[in-house]
Short mmCIF file of C-alpha atoms in Angstrom, two decimals:
data_model
loop_
_atom_site.label_atom_id
_atom_site.label_comp_id
_atom_site.label_asym_id
_atom_site.label_seq_id
_atom_site.Cartn_x
_atom_site.Cartn_y
_atom_site.Cartn_z
CA MET A 29 175.06 5.31 155.13
CA SER A 30 177.61 6.73 153.32
CA ARG A 31 176.39 9.36 149.73
CA ARG A 32 178.85 9.78 146.86
CA ILE A 33 179.08 13.41 145.02
CA ILE A 34 178.24 12.79 141.30
CA TRP A 35 177.36 16.37 140.48
CA ASP A 36 179.05 19.10 141.79
CA ARG A 37 180.25 21.78 138.95
CA SER A 38 178.67 24.24 136.90
CA GLY A 39 175.99 22.78 134.37
CA ASN A 40 173.68 20.87 132.93
CA PRO A 41 173.57 18.68 135.00
CA ILE A 42 170.61 16.15 133.64
CA PRO A 43 172.61 13.95 131.28
CA PHE A 44 175.22 12.91 133.40
CA VAL A 45 172.46 12.33 136.76
CA SER A 46 169.54 10.70 134.93
CA GLN A 47 172.18 8.36 133.59
CA ALA A 48 173.04 7.85 137.09
CA LEU A 49 170.88 7.56 138.53
CA LYS A 50 168.35 5.40 135.78
CA ILE A 51 165.87 7.96 135.87
CA ASP A 52 164.47 9.45 132.75
CA PRO A 53 165.87 12.42 131.77
CA TYR A 54 162.54 14.36 131.62
CA ARG A 55 162.44 13.25 135.30
CA CYS A 56 164.88 14.29 136.30
CA ALA A 57 165.04 18.00 135.10
CA ASP A 58 161.48 19.19 136.57
CA ALA A 59 162.10 17.01 139.54
CA LEU A 60 164.84 19.17 140.01
CA HIS A 61 164.04 22.65 139.24
CA THR A 62 160.92 21.05 141.63
CA ILE A 63 163.63 21.15 144.23
CA LYS A 64 165.10 23.85 143.84
CA GLN A 65 162.01 25.97 143.00
CA ALA A 66 160.60 25.03 146.89
CA ALA A 67 164.06 26.06 147.99
CA GLY A 68 163.93 29.89 146.79
CA LEU A 69 166.63 28.32 144.27
CA SER A 70 166.63 30.14 140.42
CA PRO A 71 167.05 27.82 137.82
CA LYS A 72 170.57 29.10 138.02
CA ASP A 73 171.70 28.88 141.18
CA ASP A 74 174.99 25.30 141.23
CA THR A 75 173.53 22.04 143.42
CA VAL A 76 175.54 19.21 144.61
CA ILE A 77 173.39 16.08 143.37
CA TYR A 78 174.31 12.02 144.95
CA ASP A 79 174.52 9.08 144.16
CA ASN A 80 171.07 8.29 146.78
CA GLY A 81 169.43 10.89 144.64
CA ASP A 82 170.26 13.72 147.33
CA VAL A 83 170.80 17.45 146.07
CA THR A 84 171.82 20.20 148.63
CA ASP A 85 172.60 24.05 147.52
CA LYS A 86 176.39 24.19 146.57
CA LEU A 87 177.06 27.54 148.62
CA SER A 88 175.15 26.34 152.04
CA GLY A 89 175.29 23.13 152.51
CA ASP A 90 171.64 22.67 152.86
CA GLU A 91 170.37 18.93 152.39
CA ILE A 92 167.05 20.65 149.81
CA GLY A 93 165.87 17.95 148.35
CA ASN A 94 165.93 14.46 147.34
CA LEU A 95 165.49 13.23 142.60
CA HIS A 96 163.44 10.12 144.03
CA ASP A 97 161.28 11.38 145.73
CA GLU A 98 160.05 14.11 143.27
CA HIS A 99 159.46 12.08 140.23
#
């Protein structure tokens, strides 16, 4: 199954990503913070977010979680 990048830039992805994935913005933010923390990333570290909710570390390319699993 292919996935499409919906966020791969700096800044706050929550307004766009929560709408694109139909996740409450507060739950989306909590999920992303949980994923980043578990991966040892800081809140300011950039990630890539895909249309299926997958999240990867922008620097390493490692898959670090899925927003749907955390909210």
